[in-house]
Amino acid sequence: VSEPRFAILGSGSKANAYIFEAEGQSFIIDNGFSALECLRRMHDLDFRPERVKFILLTHVHSDHIRGLARLSRKLSCPVYIHKELNPAPHTKVAFYKTGRLTPGEKISLDGVEIIPFDVYHDAPSPLGFTFRTGGLNFTLITDTGKLNEEMFKYAYHSNILLLESNYSPEMLDTGPYPEILRQRIRGDEGHLSNFDAGQFTDALLRKKAEIRRIYYCHLSENNNTPETAEREITSRFDGSVPFRICRRSEPVEGELS
Ligand SMILES: [Zn+2]
Ligand SMILES: [Zn+2]
């Protein structure tokens, strides 16, 4: 059994895409890049397009869906989405095929066991994902205004946690955004702050979660910097588990330990 591989092909408020591979098969979560840019990033990290079996979609904001349909057609891959989501208004091109997901219900796709779960975000039927591939558990939580017990449970049982750390409250308050947009970001259906991310991690590790490594991702273009994120996260979390702050748009090759 070969170890899984994964990469954050890019994250941030402009474009997000993730890839996970085990046993010569891979899948993608989201694609906010053009299909060609996503393929280029995969190529740079040696992920082969013919190995991709399916694509999962968290939600329809453009930083997650922009090049997703074209990618699904190029790769002849089905796209799995929330069962109540109508993707048509959000994509110019139809998906190659569409599969349906029910939050809280486990689904097995090409050997990957996935549980989609509800998140709190101002998009129709948004999802987070926890899954097991190549003998390891992963949880991805981004684009949510709040965290809950269910997310805690999934994160707790994960080896690798990919967690949003979108904004610095101070940078948001003093930054260029109009108040209405600030309220949206801060709100219960907005995004997680650096402190939210740090606190959640701290609570997990205090309870001796099995997490080996944490990736803080989806940093805001205007209301965060990697340095500020690191300072604010580690003001809540002691850094006792290796972690990485994903710079906006930078491809990051995952490490397993
Ligand atoms: Zn987003
Ligand atoms: Zn979003």
Tab-separated table of C-alpha atoms and ligand atoms in Angstrom:
chain	number	residue	atom	x	y	z
A	1	VAL	CA	0.000	0.000	0.000
A	2	SER	CA	1.559	3.249	-1.113
A	3	GLU	CA	1.103	6.367	0.983
A	4	PRO	CA	-1.339	8.959	-0.273
A	5	ARG	CA	-0.156	12.208	-1.845
A	6	PHE	CA	-1.941	15.508	-1.902
A	7	ALA	CA	-1.513	19.141	-2.797
A	8	ILE	CA	-3.186	22.438	-2.291
A	9	LEU	CA	-2.980	23.500	-5.944
A	10	GLY	CA	-3.888	26.967	-4.761
A	11	SER	CA	-6.020	28.564	-2.079
A	12	GLY	CA	-7.191	32.015	-1.085
A	13	SER	CA	-10.025	34.346	-1.890
A	14	LYS	CA	-9.187	34.284	-5.643
A	15	ALA	CA	-8.991	30.576	-6.535
A	16	ASN	CA	-9.033	27.272	-4.713
A	17	ALA	CA	-8.254	23.711	-5.809
A	18	TYR	CA	-7.030	20.609	-3.982
A	19	ILE	CA	-5.935	17.188	-5.212
A	20	PHE	CA	-5.574	13.888	-3.311
A	21	GLU	CA	-4.091	10.685	-4.705
A	22	ALA	CA	-3.732	7.092	-3.485
A	23	GLU	CA	-3.142	3.796	-5.255
A	24	GLY	CA	-2.698	5.535	-8.592
A	25	GLN	CA	-6.116	7.221	-8.454
A	26	SER	CA	-6.859	10.787	-7.558
A	27	PHE	CA	-9.669	13.240	-7.050
A	28	ILE	CA	-9.965	16.997	-6.990
A	29	ILE	CA	-11.906	19.276	-4.662
A	30	ASP	CA	-13.018	22.578	-6.251
A	31	ASN	CA	-11.381	24.420	-9.107
A	32	GLY	CA	-11.388	28.200	-9.038
A	33	PHE	CA	-8.609	28.312	-11.641
A	34	SER	CA	-9.116	27.969	-15.372
A	35	ALA	CA	-9.059	24.319	-16.394
A	36	LEU	CA	-5.690	24.862	-18.105
A	37	GLU	CA	-4.156	26.546	-15.075
A	38	CYS	CA	-5.343	23.699	-12.860
A	39	LEU	CA	-3.808	21.139	-15.246
A	40	ARG	CA	-0.579	23.154	-15.357
A	41	ARG	CA	-0.384	23.193	-11.558
A	42	MET	CA	-1.075	19.451	-11.436
A	43	HIS	CA	1.658	18.848	-13.990
A	44	ASP	CA	4.171	20.927	-11.997
A	45	LEU	CA	3.601	18.680	-8.987
A	46	ASP	CA	3.501	15.497	-11.052
A	47	PHE	CA	-0.205	14.693	-10.689
A	48	ARG	CA	-1.332	12.948	-13.865
A	49	PRO	CA	-4.676	14.024	-15.367
A	50	GLU	CA	-5.619	10.499	-16.432
A	51	ARG	CA	-5.597	9.405	-12.797
A	52	VAL	CA	-8.353	11.808	-11.722
A	53	LYS	CA	-11.578	9.863	-11.136
A	54	PHE	CA	-13.976	12.490	-9.799
A	55	ILE	CA	-14.309	16.051	-8.564
A	56	LEU	CA	-16.067	17.314	-5.434
A	57	LEU	CA	-17.564	20.790	-5.145
A	58	THR	CA	-17.817	22.663	-1.816
A	59	HIS	CA	-19.968	25.531	-3.131
A	60	VAL	CA	-20.674	27.717	-6.147
A	61	HIS	CA	-18.655	30.862	-5.362
A	62	SER	CA	-16.428	31.614	-8.337
A	63	ASP	CA	-13.181	31.066	-6.416
A	64	HIS	CA	-14.264	27.395	-6.164
A	65	ILE	CA	-16.183	26.708	-9.374
A	66	ARG	CA	-14.685	28.944	-12.075
A	67	GLY	CA	-12.891	26.308	-14.171
A	68	LEU	CA	-14.518	23.255	-12.645
A	69	ALA	CA	-16.974	22.278	-15.384
A	70	ARG	CA	-14.369	22.609	-18.143
A	71	LEU	CA	-11.951	20.552	-16.084
A	72	SER	CA	-14.580	17.841	-15.560
A	73	ARG	CA	-15.130	17.680	-19.326
A	74	LYS	CA	-11.421	17.611	-20.149
A	75	LEU	CA	-10.885	14.807	-17.640
A	76	SER	CA	-14.210	13.043	-18.338
A	77	CYS	CA	-14.886	13.089	-14.600
A	78	PRO	CA	-18.183	13.334	-12.753
A	79	VAL	CA	-18.666	16.241	-10.359
A	80	TYR	CA	-20.280	15.421	-7.012
A	81	ILE	CA	-22.341	18.198	-5.497
A	82	HIS	CA	-24.884	18.753	-2.706
A	83	LYS	CA	-28.114	16.956	-3.615
A	84	GLU	CA	-30.145	20.176	-3.275
A	85	LEU	CA	-27.849	22.320	-5.388
A	86	ASN	CA	-28.832	23.419	-8.873
A	87	PRO	CA	-25.477	24.227	-10.485
A	88	ALA	CA	-26.889	25.536	-13.783
A	89	PRO	CA	-27.029	29.264	-12.891
A	90	HIS	CA	-23.444	29.137	-11.612
A	91	THR	CA	-21.611	27.527	-14.513
A	92	LYS	CA	-21.568	28.423	-18.202
A	93	VAL	CA	-20.624	24.934	-19.246
A	94	ALA	CA	-22.384	21.802	-17.986
A	95	PHE	CA	-20.455	19.281	-15.919
A	96	TYR	CA	-19.333	16.123	-17.693
A	97	LYS	CA	-21.658	14.222	-15.333
A	98	THR	CA	-23.216	15.124	-12.004
A	99	GLY	CA	-23.332	13.018	-8.847
A	100	ARG	CA	-25.231	13.856	-5.683
A	101	LEU	CA	-24.127	14.094	-2.057
A	102	THR	CA	-26.189	14.102	1.133
A	103	PRO	CA	-24.623	15.845	4.138
A	104	GLY	CA	-23.784	13.384	6.918
A	105	GLU	CA	-24.098	10.365	4.618
A	106	LYS	CA	-20.986	8.385	3.836
A	107	ILE	CA	-20.327	7.666	0.164
A	108	SER	CA	-17.606	5.496	-1.310
A	109	LEU	CA	-16.161	6.711	-4.631
A	110	ASP	CA	-13.344	4.789	-6.318
A	111	GLY	CA	-12.147	3.475	-2.972
A	112	VAL	CA	-12.331	6.840	-1.182
A	113	GLU	CA	-14.777	7.010	1.738
A	114	ILE	CA	-16.223	10.489	1.935
A	115	ILE	CA	-18.614	12.179	4.334
A	116	PRO	CA	-19.843	15.584	3.128
A	117	PHE	CA	-21.065	17.912	5.872
A	118	ASP	CA	-22.924	21.204	6.124
A	119	VAL	CA	-20.982	24.411	6.629
A	120	TYR	CA	-22.257	27.942	7.346
A	121	HIS	CA	-21.726	30.098	4.281
A	122	ASP	CA	-23.685	32.516	2.136
A	123	ALA	CA	-23.857	30.273	-0.922
A	124	PRO	CA	-26.555	27.699	-1.728
A	125	SER	CA	-26.024	24.346	0.050
A	126	PRO	CA	-22.318	24.674	0.910
A	127	LEU	CA	-20.295	21.634	2.040
A	128	GLY	CA	-17.115	20.616	3.813
A	129	PHE	CA	-15.578	17.163	3.420
A	130	THR	CA	-14.004	14.508	5.583
A	131	PHE	CA	-12.576	11.468	3.814
A	132	ARG	CA	-10.333	8.472	4.098
A	133	THR	CA	-7.875	7.659	1.324
A	134	GLY	CA	-4.623	5.679	1.315
A	135	GLY	CA	-5.159	4.738	4.957
A	136	LEU	CA	-5.269	8.339	6.214
A	137	ASN	CA	-8.110	10.627	7.253
A	138	PHE	CA	-8.395	14.150	5.911
A	139	THR	CA	-10.828	16.956	6.730
A	140	LEU	CA	-11.302	20.134	4.699
A	141	ILE	CA	-13.169	23.029	6.321
A	142	THR	CA	-13.165	26.351	4.457
A	143	ASP	CA	-15.742	29.011	3.659
A	144	THR	CA	-17.692	28.788	6.875
A	145	GLY	CA	-18.658	31.524	9.308
A	146	LYS	CA	-18.879	29.129	12.229
A	147	LEU	CA	-17.510	25.823	13.472
A	148	ASN	CA	-19.607	23.189	15.250
A	149	GLU	CA	-19.416	19.875	17.114
A	150	GLU	CA	-19.792	17.819	13.961
A	151	MET	CA	-16.795	19.550	12.350
A	152	PHE	CA	-14.867	19.087	15.581
A	153	LYS	CA	-15.587	15.366	15.508
A	154	TYR	CA	-14.400	14.996	11.905
A	155	ALA	CA	-11.321	17.133	12.471
A	156	TYR	CA	-10.563	15.216	15.669
A	157	HIS	CA	-10.360	11.919	13.793
A	158	SER	CA	-8.245	13.360	10.988
A	159	ASN	CA	-4.555	12.928	10.348
A	160	ILE	CA	-4.415	15.939	8.068
A	161	LEU	CA	-6.559	19.027	8.645
A	162	LEU	CA	-7.074	21.702	5.998
A	163	LEU	CA	-8.651	24.665	7.747
A	164	GLU	CA	-9.672	28.123	6.643
A	165	SER	CA	-7.862	31.067	8.199
A	166	ASN	CA	-9.403	33.797	6.109
A	167	TYR	CA	-8.923	37.126	7.812
A	168	SER	CA	-7.327	39.149	10.560
A	169	PRO	CA	-10.111	40.965	12.459
A	170	GLU	CA	-7.885	44.004	12.846
A	171	MET	CA	-6.993	44.159	9.151
A	172	LEU	CA	-10.651	43.702	8.254
A	173	ASP	CA	-11.709	46.526	10.601
A	174	THR	CA	-9.091	48.970	9.349
A	175	GLY	CA	-9.011	47.813	5.716
A	176	PRO	CA	-10.614	49.082	2.523
A	177	TYR	CA	-13.886	47.115	2.662
A	178	PRO	CA	-17.243	48.855	3.129
A	179	GLU	CA	-19.041	48.005	6.384
A	180	ILE	CA	-21.633	45.817	4.650
A	181	LEU	CA	-18.922	43.576	3.238
A	182	ARG	CA	-17.118	43.481	6.588
A	183	GLN	CA	-20.312	42.292	8.222
A	184	ARG	CA	-20.665	39.592	5.608
A	185	ILE	CA	-17.149	38.262	6.197
A	186	ARG	CA	-17.425	38.415	10.003
A	187	GLY	CA	-20.946	37.011	10.038
A	188	ASP	CA	-22.122	33.497	10.830
A	189	GLU	CA	-22.242	32.712	7.111
A	190	GLY	CA	-18.949	34.324	6.189
A	191	HIS	CA	-15.419	33.167	6.864
A	192	LEU	CA	-13.195	32.015	9.730
A	193	SER	CA	-10.695	34.446	11.212
A	194	ASN	CA	-7.120	33.612	12.154
A	195	PHE	CA	-8.227	33.506	15.804
A	196	ASP	CA	-11.142	31.160	15.023
A	197	ALA	CA	-8.712	28.821	13.259
A	198	GLY	CA	-6.170	28.990	16.082
A	199	GLN	CA	-8.790	28.391	18.769
A	200	PHE	CA	-10.317	25.412	16.975
A	201	THR	CA	-6.891	23.832	16.544
A	202	ASP	CA	-6.026	24.468	20.173
A	203	ALA	CA	-9.257	22.806	21.364
A	204	LEU	CA	-8.572	19.777	19.148
A	205	LEU	CA	-5.024	19.292	20.358
A	206	ARG	CA	-5.962	19.751	24.011
A	207	LYS	CA	-8.256	16.774	23.550
A	208	LYS	CA	-5.341	14.852	22.048
A	209	ALA	CA	-6.609	14.696	18.501
A	210	GLU	CA	-4.645	12.475	16.111
A	211	ILE	CA	-3.776	15.348	13.791
A	212	ARG	CA	-0.295	15.082	12.273
A	213	ARG	CA	-0.242	18.255	10.270
A	214	ILE	CA	-2.408	21.327	9.722
A	215	TYR	CA	-2.728	23.452	6.610
A	216	TYR	CA	-4.232	26.890	7.153
A	217	CYS	CA	-5.674	28.043	3.867
A	218	HIS	CA	-8.095	30.350	2.026
A	219	LEU	CA	-6.285	33.503	3.201
A	220	SER	CA	-7.994	36.740	2.172
A	221	GLU	CA	-6.336	38.899	-0.468
A	222	ASN	CA	-7.032	42.139	1.389
A	223	ASN	CA	-7.597	41.284	5.017
A	224	ASN	CA	-4.740	38.942	5.848
A	225	THR	CA	-1.071	38.226	5.272
A	226	PRO	CA	0.746	34.960	5.966
A	227	GLU	CA	2.762	36.708	8.699
A	228	THR	CA	-0.328	38.131	10.413
A	229	ALA	CA	-2.084	34.771	10.105
A	230	GLU	CA	0.840	33.017	11.749
A	231	ARG	CA	1.005	35.527	14.594
A	232	GLU	CA	-2.736	35.430	15.280
A	233	ILE	CA	-3.099	31.653	14.928
A	234	THR	CA	-0.175	30.962	17.257
A	235	SER	CA	-1.555	33.420	19.817
A	236	ARG	CA	-4.239	30.766	20.350
A	237	PHE	CA	-2.426	27.559	19.465
A	238	ASP	CA	1.017	26.561	20.704
A	239	GLY	CA	2.264	25.090	17.409
A	240	SER	CA	2.786	21.655	18.994
A	241	VAL	CA	1.722	20.010	15.720
A	242	PRO	CA	3.504	20.944	12.480
A	243	PHE	CA	1.523	23.428	10.462
A	244	ARG	CA	1.786	25.434	7.295
A	245	ILE	CA	0.171	28.699	6.297
A	246	CYS	CA	-0.704	28.464	2.600
A	247	ARG	CA	0.191	31.693	0.856
A	248	ARG	CA	-2.521	32.959	-1.450
A	249	SER	CA	-2.509	31.148	-4.736
A	250	GLU	CA	0.755	29.316	-3.974
A	251	PRO	CA	0.770	25.583	-4.787
A	252	VAL	CA	1.687	23.604	-1.673
A	253	GLU	CA	2.705	19.988	-1.815
A	254	GLY	CA	1.228	18.132	1.142
A	255	GLU	CA	3.354	16.358	3.692
A	256	LEU	CA	2.026	13.465	5.713
A	257	SER	CA	4.061	13.755	8.901
B	1	ZN	ZN	-13.947	30.777	-1.098
B	2	ZN	ZN	-17.286	31.101	-0.601
